[in-house]
GROMACS .gro file of C-alpha atoms in nm:
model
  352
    1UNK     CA    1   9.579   7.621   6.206
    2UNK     CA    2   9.608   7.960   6.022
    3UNK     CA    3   9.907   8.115   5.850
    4UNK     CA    4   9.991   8.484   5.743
    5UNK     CA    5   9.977   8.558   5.357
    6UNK     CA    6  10.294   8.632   5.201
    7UNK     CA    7  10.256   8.994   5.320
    8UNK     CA    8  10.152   8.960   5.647
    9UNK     CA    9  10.459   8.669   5.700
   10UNK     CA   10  10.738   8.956   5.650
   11UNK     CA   11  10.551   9.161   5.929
   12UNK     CA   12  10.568   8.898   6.175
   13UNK     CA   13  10.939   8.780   6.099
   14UNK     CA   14  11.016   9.205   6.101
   15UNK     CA   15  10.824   9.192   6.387
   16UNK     CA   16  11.012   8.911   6.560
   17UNK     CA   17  11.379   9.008   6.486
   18UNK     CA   18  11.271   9.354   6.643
   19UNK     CA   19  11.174   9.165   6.928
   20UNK     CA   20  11.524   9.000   6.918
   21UNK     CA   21  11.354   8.653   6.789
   22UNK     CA   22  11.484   8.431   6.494
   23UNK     CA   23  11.247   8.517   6.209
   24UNK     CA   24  11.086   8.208   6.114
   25UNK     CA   25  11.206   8.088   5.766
   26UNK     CA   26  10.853   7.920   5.730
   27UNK     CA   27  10.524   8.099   5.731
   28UNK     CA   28  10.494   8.165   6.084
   29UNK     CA   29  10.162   8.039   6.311
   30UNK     CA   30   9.924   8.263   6.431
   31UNK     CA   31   9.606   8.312   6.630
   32UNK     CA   32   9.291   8.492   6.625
   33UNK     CA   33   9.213   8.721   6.935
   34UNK     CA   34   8.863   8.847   6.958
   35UNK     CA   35   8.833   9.159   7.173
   36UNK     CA   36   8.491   9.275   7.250
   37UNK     CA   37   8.351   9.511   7.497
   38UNK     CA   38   7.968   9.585   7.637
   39UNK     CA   39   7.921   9.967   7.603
   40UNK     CA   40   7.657  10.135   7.816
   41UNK     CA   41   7.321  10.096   7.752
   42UNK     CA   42   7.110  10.412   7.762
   43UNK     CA   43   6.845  10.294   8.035
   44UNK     CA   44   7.071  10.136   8.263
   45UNK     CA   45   7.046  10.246   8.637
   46UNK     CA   46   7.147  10.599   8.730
   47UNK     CA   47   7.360  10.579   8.418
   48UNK     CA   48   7.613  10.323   8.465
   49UNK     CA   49   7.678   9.971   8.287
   50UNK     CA   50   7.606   9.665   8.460
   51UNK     CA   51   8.005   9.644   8.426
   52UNK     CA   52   8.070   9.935   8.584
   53UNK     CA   53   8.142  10.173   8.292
   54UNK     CA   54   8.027  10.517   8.339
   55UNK     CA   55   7.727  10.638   8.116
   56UNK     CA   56   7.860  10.822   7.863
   57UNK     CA   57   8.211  10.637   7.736
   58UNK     CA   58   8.147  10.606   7.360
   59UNK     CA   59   8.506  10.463   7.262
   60UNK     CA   60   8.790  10.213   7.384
   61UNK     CA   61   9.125  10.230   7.245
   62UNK     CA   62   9.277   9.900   7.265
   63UNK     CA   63   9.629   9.922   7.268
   64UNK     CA   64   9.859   9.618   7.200
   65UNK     CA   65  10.218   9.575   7.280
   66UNK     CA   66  10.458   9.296   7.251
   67UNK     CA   67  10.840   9.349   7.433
   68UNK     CA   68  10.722   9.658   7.477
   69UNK     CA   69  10.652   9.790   7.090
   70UNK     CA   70  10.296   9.856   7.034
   71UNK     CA   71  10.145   9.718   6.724
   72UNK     CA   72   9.955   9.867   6.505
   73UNK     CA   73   9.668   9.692   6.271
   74UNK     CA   74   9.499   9.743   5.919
   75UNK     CA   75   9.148   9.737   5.904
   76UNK     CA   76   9.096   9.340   5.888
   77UNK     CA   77   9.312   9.292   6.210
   78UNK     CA   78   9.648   9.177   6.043
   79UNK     CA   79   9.925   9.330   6.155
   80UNK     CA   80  10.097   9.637   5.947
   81UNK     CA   81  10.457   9.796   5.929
   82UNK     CA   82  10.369  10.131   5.859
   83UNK     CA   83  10.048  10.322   5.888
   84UNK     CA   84   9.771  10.107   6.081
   85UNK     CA   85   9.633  10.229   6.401
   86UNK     CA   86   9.520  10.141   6.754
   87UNK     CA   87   9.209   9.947   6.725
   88UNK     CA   88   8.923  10.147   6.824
   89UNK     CA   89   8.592   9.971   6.979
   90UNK     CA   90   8.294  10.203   6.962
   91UNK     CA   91   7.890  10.110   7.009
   92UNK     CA   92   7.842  10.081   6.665
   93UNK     CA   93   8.152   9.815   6.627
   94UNK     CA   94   8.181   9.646   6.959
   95UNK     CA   95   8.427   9.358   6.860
   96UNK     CA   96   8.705   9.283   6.640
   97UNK     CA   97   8.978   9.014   6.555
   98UNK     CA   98   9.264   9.065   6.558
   99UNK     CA   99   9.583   8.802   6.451
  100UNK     CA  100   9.857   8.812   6.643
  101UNK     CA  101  10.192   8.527   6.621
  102UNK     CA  102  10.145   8.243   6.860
  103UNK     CA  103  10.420   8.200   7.159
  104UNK     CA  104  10.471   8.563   7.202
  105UNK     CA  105  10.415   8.750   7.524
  106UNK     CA  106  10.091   9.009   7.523
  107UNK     CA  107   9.991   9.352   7.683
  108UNK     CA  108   9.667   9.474   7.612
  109UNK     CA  109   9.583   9.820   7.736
  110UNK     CA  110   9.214   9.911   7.722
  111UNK     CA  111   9.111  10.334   7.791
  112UNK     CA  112   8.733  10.392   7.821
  113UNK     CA  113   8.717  10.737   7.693
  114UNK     CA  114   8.438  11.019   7.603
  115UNK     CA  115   8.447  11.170   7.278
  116UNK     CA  116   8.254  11.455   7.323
  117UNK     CA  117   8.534  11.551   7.603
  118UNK     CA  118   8.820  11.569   7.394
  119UNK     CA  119   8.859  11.200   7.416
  120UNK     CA  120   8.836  11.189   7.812
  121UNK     CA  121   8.975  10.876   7.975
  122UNK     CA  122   8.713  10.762   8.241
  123UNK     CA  123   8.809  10.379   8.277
  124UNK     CA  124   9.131  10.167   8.214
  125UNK     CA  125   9.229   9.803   8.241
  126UNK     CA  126   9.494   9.593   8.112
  127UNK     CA  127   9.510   9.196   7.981
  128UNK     CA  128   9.892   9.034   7.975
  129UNK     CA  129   9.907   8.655   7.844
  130UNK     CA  130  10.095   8.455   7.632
  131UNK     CA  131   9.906   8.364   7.284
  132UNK     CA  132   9.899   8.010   7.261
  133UNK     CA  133   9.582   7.942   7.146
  134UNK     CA  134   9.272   8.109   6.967
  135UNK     CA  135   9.120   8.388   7.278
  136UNK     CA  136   8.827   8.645   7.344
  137UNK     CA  137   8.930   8.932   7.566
  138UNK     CA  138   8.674   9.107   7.690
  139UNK     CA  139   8.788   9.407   7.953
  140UNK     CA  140   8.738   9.417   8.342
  141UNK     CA  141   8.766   9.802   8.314
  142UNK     CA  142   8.807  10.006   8.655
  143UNK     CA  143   8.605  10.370   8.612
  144UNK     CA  144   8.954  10.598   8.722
  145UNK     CA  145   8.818  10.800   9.078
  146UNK     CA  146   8.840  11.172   9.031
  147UNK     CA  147   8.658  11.350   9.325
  148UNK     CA  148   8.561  11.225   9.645
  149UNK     CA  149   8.330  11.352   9.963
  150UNK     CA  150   8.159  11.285  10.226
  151UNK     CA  151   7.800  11.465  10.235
  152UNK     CA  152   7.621  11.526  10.534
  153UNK     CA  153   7.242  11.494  10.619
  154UNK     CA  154   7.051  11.803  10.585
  155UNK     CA  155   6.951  11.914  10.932
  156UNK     CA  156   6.987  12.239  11.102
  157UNK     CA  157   7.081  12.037  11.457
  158UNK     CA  158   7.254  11.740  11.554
  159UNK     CA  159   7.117  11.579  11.836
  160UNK     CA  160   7.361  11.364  12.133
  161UNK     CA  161   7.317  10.997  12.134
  162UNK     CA  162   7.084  11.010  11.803
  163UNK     CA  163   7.194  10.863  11.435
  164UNK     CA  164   7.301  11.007  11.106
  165UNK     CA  165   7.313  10.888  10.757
  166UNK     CA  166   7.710  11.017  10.556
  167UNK     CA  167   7.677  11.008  10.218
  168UNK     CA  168   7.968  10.905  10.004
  169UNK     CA  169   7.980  11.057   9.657
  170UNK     CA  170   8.278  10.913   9.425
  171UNK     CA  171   8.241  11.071   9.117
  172UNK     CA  172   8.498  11.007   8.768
  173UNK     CA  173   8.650  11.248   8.545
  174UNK     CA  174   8.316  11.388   8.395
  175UNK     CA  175   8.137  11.413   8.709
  176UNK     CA  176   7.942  11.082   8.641
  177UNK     CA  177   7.947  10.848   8.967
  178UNK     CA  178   8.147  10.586   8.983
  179UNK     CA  179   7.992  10.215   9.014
  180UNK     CA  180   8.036  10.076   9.389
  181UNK     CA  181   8.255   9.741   9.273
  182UNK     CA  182   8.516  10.000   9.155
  183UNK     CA  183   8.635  10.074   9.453
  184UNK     CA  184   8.638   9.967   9.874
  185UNK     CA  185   8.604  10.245  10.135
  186UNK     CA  186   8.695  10.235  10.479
  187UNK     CA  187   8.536  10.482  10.758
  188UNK     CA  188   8.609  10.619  11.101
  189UNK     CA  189   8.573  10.889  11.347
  190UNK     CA  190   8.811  11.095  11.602
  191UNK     CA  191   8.966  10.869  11.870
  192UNK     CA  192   8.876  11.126  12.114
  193UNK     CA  193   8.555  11.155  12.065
  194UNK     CA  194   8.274  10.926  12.157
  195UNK     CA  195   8.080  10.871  11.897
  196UNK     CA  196   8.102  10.577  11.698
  197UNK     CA  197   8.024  10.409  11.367
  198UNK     CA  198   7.702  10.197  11.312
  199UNK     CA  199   7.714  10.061  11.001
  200UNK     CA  200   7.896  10.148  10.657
  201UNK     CA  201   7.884  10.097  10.290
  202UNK     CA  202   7.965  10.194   9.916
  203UNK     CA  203   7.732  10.460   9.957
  204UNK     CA  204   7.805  10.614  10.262
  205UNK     CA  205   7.817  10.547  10.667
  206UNK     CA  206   7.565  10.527  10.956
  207UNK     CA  207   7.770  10.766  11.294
  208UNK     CA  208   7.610  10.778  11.647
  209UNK     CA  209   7.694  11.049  11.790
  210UNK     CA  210   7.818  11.059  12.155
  211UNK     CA  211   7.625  11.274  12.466
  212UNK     CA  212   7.925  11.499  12.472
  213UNK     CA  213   8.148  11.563  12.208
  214UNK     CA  214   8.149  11.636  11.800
  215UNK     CA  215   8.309  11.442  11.562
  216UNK     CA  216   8.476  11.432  11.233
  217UNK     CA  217   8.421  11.138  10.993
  218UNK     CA  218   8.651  11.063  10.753
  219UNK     CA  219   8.612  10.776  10.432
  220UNK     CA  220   8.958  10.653  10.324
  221UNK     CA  221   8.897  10.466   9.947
  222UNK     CA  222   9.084  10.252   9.779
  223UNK     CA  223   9.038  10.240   9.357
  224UNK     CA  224   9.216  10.399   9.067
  225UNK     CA  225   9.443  10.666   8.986
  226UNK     CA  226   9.439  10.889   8.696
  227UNK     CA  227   9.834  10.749   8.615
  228UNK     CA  228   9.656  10.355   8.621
  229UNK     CA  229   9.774  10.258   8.968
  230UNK     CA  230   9.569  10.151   9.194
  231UNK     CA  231   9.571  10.232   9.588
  232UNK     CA  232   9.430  10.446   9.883
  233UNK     CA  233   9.297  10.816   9.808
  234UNK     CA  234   9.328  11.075  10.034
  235UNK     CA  235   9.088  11.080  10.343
  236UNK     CA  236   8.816  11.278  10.336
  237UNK     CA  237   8.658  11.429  10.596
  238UNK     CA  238   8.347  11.643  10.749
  239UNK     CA  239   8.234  11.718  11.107
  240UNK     CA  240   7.930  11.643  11.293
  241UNK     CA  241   7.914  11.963  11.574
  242UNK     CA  242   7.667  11.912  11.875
  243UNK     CA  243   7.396  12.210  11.915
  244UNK     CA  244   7.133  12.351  11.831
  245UNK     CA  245   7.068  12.687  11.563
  246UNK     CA  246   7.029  13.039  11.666
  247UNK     CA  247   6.673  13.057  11.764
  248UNK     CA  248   6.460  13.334  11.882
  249UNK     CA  249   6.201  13.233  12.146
  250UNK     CA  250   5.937  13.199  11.879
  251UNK     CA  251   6.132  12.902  11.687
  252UNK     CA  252   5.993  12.536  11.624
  253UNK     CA  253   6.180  12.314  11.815
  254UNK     CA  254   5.907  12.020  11.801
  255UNK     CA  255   6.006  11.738  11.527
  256UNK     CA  256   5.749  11.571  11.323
  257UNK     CA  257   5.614  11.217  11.397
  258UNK     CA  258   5.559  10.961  11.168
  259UNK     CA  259   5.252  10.771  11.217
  260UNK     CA  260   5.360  10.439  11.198
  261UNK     CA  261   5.055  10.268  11.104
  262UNK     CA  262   4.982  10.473  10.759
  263UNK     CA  263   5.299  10.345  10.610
  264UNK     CA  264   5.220  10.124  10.301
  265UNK     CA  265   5.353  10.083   9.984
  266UNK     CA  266   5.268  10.023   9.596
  267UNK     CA  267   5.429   9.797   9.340
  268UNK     CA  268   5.550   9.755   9.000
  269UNK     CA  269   5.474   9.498   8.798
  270UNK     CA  270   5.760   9.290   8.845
  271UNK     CA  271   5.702   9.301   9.231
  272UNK     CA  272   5.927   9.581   9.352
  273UNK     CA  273   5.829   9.870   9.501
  274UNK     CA  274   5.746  10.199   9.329
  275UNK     CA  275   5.617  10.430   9.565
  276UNK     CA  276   5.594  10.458   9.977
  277UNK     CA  277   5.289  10.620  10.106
  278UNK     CA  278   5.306  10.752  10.502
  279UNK     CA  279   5.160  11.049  10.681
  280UNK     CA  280   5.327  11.268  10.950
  281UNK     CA  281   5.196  11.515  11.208
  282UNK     CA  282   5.353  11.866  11.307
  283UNK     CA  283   5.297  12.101  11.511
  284UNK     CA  284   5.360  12.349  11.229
  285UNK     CA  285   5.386  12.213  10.903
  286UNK     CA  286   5.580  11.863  10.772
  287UNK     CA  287   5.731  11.907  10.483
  288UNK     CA  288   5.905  11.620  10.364
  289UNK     CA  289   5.999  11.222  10.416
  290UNK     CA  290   6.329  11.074  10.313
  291UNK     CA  291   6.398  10.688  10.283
  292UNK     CA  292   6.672  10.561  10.333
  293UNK     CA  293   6.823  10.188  10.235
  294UNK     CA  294   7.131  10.116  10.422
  295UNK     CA  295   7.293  10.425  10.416
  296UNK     CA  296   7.152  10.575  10.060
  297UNK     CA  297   6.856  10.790   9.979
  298UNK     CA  298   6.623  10.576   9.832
  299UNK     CA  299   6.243  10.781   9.775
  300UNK     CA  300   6.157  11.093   9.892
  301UNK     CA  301   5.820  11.338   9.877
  302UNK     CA  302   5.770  11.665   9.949
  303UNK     CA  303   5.468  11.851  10.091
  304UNK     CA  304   5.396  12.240  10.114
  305UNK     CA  305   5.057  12.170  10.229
  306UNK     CA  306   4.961  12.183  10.622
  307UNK     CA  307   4.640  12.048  10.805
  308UNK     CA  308   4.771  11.857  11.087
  309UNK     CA  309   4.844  11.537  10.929
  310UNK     CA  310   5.036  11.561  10.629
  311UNK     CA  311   5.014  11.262  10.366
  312UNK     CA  312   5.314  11.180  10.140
  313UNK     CA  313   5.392  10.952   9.858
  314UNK     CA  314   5.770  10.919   9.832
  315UNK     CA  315   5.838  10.764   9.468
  316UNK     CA  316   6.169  10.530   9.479
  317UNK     CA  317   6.426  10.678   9.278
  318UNK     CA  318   6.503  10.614   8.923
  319UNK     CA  319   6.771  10.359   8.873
  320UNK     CA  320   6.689  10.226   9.220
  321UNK     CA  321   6.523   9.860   9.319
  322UNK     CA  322   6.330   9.810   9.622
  323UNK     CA  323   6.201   9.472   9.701
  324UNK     CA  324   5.968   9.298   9.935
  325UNK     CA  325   6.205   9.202  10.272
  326UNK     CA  326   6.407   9.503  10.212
  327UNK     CA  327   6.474   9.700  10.522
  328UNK     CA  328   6.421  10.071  10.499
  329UNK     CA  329   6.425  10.360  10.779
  330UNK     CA  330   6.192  10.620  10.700
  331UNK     CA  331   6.245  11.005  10.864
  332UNK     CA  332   6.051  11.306  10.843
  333UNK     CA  333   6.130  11.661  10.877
  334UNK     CA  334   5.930  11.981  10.892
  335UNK     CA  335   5.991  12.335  10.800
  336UNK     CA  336   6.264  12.463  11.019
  337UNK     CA  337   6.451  12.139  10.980
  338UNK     CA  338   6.367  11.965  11.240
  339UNK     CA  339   6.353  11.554  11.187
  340UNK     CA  340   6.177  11.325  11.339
  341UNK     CA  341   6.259  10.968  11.518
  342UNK     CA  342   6.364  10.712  11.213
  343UNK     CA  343   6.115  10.451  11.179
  344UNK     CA  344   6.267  10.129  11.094
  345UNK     CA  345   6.019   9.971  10.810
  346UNK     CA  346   6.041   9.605  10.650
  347UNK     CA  347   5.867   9.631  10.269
  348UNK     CA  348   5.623   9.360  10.273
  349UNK     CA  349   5.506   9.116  10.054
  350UNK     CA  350   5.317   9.225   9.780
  351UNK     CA  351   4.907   9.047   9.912
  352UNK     CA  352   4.789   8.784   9.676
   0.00000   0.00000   0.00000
């Protein structure tokens, strides 16, 4: 068991009577806490922490409170009645101990902030306990949900009875995106209409669109709040119209076709998949293929050369895994936007 030095002991009784507690007339017990935290590391996927803390938070303030005073700390963790601070966890000093008295009721605020933002708050959490033995506290921190939408594919027509990928982009206070575990999403489309939804994710929504009538989709997402509460954002919304662009009789109205056959792949080292190779045919000229996993752009490749049979090599994206039994659909689209028939494509095994 430790005890407080001499100093430290008329803290805690101060301490204690403001908390209206009997000071302790004996050196009173206490316990270590150890609060650590993971910061980002700079290669992770698409910037984010395999906790889910955007990219580029360089500081946590860890703010303790007991009956609702917070306490502040010297620089070896004890305690102090005047001056002290927060304690402030940055990559360079990831973890510190702190003592606190034993039996006492805890809340431990944690804000995830950026520095180079005029300290920024991009992610919050909060710890409560009662200190009864030695503990490590390490933060579940939520990123806080600043901006969200609902994106679109990028065609010039949407077809009756055919399928379209939604995007979803949740994005925090700096404009970073915010990991998928921080928040649920919920999606639908107009009761009156007859389209319907296919599939939905984190990262966006499959929508079928009926033989007669548009449709608006709409995400509803639950997560956090700027003020720390959690609970249901907003809906967001955008519309699917049926039709076709203003043409002139001249227009290409003929979609690329994938050529099924020519699709193979290459790997990485480790066995997933770096780039998908496919060819396409047009009457005029193909210009790109987009791959999509689930409902998320996953490769793409662009082409500005025409000779019939256009070859691509769509590289996955950075941050992005792609593994043998995945399920991907593959589309291509030529120059006046038109897109082709989605391919459905399993990645194979990697032979030998």
């Amino acid at each position: 068991m430790k005890y407080l030095t001499t100093a430290a002991l008329t803290t805690t009784a101060l301490l204690l009577g403001a908390c209206g507690q009997t000071p302790p007339s004996a050196a009173a017990p206490t316990h270590a806490v150890k609060v650590q935290m993971a910061f980002p590391n700079a290669v992770s996927p698409q910037g984010l922490h395999t906790l889910g803390v955007p990219q580029s938070v360089d500081r946590v303030v860890v703010t303790v409170k007991t009956n609702g005073k917070a306490l502040h700390f010297d620089a070896s963790g004890q305690i102090v009645k005047s001056g002290g601070s927060d304690l402030v966890l940055t990559p360079t000093q990831s973890s510190a101990t702190l003592k606190l008295p034993t039996g006492l009721n805890y809340t431990v605020d944690y804000s995830a902030q950026k520095s180079s933002q005029n300290n920024l708050e991009l992610a919050w959490a909060e710890d409560t306990f009662t200190l009864t033995a030695d503990k490590t506290l390490t933060p579940g921190l939520k990123t806080i949900i600043d901006k969200v939408e609902l994106v679109k594919p990028e065609t010039a027509t949407f077809a009756a009875n055919q399928k379209y990928p939604v995007r979803l982009l949740v994005t925090a206070p700096d404009g970073s995106p915010v990991p998928s575990n921080d928040y649920s999403v919920s999606y639908a489309v107009d009761a009156n209409t007859d389209a319907s939804i296919i599939a939905g994710s984190a990262q966006g929504t499959l929508v079928q669109l009926g033989l007669v009538t548009d449709t608006t989709v709409s995400a509803t997402l639950q997560g956090l709040h700027a003020d720390h509460t959690s609970g249901s954002f907003a809906p967001v919304s955008t519309s699917l119209t049926l039709g076709t662009a203003n043409v002139n009789i001249s227009a290409d109205l003929a979609a690329p076709v994938i050529n099924t056959s020519s699709l193979t792949v290459s790997y990485n080292g480790d066995g997933s998949v770096n780039t998908i190779h496919a060819t396409a045919q047009d009457n005029v000229e193909a210009t790109s293929l987009v791959v999509y996993k689930d409902v998320e752009v996953i490769a793409t490749a662009s082409s500005s050369n025409w000779n019939g049979t256009v070859s691509f090599d769509a590289s996955v994206n950075p941050g992005q895994v792609l593994m043998p039994g995945d399920t991907v659909m593959v589309y291509a689209y030529d120059e006046a936007g038109n897109e082709s028939q989605p391919f459905m494509y399993v990645i194979p095994n990697r032979a030998g």
